[in-house]
Short mmCIF file of C-alpha atoms in Angstrom, two decimals:
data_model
loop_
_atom_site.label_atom_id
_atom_site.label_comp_id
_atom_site.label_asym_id
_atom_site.label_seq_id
_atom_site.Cartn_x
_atom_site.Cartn_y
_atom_site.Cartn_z
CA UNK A 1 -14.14 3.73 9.72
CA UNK A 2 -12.25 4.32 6.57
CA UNK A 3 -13.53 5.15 3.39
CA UNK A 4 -11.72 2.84 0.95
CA UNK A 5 -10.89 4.16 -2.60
CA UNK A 6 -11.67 1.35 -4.98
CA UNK A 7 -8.43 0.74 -7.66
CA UNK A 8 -8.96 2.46 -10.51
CA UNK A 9 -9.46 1.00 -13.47
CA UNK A 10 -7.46 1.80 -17.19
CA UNK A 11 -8.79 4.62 -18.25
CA UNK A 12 -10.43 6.06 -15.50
CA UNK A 13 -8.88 8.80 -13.09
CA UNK A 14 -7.98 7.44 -9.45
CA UNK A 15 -10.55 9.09 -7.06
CA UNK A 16 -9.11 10.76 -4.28
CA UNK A 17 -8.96 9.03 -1.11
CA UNK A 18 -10.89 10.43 2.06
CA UNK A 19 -9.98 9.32 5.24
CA UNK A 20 -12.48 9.94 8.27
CA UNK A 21 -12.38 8.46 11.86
CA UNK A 22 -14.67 5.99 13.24
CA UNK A 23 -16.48 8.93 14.80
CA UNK A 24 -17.82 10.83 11.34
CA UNK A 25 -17.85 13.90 13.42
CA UNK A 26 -14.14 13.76 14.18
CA UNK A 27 -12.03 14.27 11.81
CA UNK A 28 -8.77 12.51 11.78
CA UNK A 29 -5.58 14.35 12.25
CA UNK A 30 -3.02 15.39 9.81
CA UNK A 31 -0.35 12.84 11.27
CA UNK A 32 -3.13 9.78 11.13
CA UNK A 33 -3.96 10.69 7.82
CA UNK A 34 -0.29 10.69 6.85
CA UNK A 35 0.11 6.96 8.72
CA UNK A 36 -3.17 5.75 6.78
CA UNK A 37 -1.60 6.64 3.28
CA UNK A 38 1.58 5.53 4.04
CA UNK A 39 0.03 2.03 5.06
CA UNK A 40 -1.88 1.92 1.78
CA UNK A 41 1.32 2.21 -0.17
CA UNK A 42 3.21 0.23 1.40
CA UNK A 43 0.19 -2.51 0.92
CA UNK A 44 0.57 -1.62 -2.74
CA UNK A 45 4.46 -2.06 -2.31
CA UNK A 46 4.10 -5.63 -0.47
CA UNK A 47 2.12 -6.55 -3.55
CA UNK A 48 4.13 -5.65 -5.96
CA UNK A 49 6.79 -7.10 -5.15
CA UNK A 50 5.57 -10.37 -4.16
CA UNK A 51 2.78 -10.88 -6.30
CA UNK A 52 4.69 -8.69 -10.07
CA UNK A 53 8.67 -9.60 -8.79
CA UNK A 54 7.77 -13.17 -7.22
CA UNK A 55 10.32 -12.13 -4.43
CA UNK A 56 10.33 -14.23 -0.84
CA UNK A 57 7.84 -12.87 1.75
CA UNK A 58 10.86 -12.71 4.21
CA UNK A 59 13.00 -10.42 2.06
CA UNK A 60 10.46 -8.24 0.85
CA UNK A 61 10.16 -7.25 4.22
CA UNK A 62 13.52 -6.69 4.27
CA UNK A 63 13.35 -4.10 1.13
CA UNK A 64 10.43 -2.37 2.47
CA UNK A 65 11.96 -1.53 6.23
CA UNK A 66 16.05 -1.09 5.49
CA UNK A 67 15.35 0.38 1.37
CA UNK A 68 11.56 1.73 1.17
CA UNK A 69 10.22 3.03 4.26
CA UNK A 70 12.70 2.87 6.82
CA UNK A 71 10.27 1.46 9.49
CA UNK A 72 10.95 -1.58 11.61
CA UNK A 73 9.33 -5.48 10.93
CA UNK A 74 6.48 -4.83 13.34
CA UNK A 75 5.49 -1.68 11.50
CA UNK A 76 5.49 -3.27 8.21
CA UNK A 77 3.01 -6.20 9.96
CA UNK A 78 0.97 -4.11 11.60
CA UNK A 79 0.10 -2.31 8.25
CA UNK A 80 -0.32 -4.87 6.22
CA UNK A 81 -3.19 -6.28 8.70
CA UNK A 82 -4.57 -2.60 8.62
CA UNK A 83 -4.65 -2.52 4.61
CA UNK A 84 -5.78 -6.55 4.71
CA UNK A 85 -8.88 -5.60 2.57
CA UNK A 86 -6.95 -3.68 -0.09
CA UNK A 87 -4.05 -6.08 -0.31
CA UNK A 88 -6.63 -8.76 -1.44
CA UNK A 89 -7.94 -6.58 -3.48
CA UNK A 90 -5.06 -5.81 -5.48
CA UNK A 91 -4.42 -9.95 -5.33
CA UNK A 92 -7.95 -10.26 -6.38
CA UNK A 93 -8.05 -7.64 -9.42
CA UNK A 94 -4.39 -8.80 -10.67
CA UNK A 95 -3.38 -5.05 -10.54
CA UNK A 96 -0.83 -4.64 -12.90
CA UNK A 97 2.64 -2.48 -12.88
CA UNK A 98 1.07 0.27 -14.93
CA UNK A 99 -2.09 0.73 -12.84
CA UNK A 100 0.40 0.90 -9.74
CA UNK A 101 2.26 3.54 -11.51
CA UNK A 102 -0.81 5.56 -12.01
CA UNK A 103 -1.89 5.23 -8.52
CA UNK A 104 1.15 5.81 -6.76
CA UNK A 105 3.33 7.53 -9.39
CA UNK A 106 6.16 8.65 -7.13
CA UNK A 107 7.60 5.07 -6.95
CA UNK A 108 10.09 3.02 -9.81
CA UNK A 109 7.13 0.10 -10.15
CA UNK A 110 9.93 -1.22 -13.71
CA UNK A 111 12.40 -3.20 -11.57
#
């Protein structure tokens, strides 16, 4: 299983995230690693911008597969139920534009 990197608070630096298999002897490889991070931020992406921009679940979707990640509908689903746990935990913290910007700094969070 996962380790999951809590959100970081203000103040605090973001620890890094460590991904392991559900076998601890077997680590994952580089391209599963890859997929896991990519799902987190695009969990962090879903929330921002329905959540921060108040846009329609429907057309977020649209922004993340044809402007952000260039995946299809069923990718975009699939990760979202993978990152379930950290999506409500970003719902459940209110995470806020700046500590997105922190944690995933290579993305405009000011629209």
């Amino acid at each position: 299983m996962s380790a999951e990197t809590p959100i970081s608070v203000e103040g605090t630096p973001a620890p890094v995230m460590k991904i392991v298999s559900h076998d601890k002897n077997i680590p994952l490889s580089p391209r599963r690693e890859r997929v896991k991070v990519r799902n987190r931020v695009l969990a962090a992406r879903y929330y921002y911008w329905t959540e921060i921009c108040r846009r329609r679940e429907d057309d977020v979707r649209r922004i993340l597969c044809d402007n952000e990640f260039f995946v299809e509908e069923r990718t975009i689903a699939n990760a979202l139920l993978e990152q379930n746990d950290y999506l409500s935990q970003l719902i459940a913290c209110r995470t806020t534009r700046r500590e997105l910007r922190k944690l995933y700094p290579g993305f405009d969070w000011s629209r």
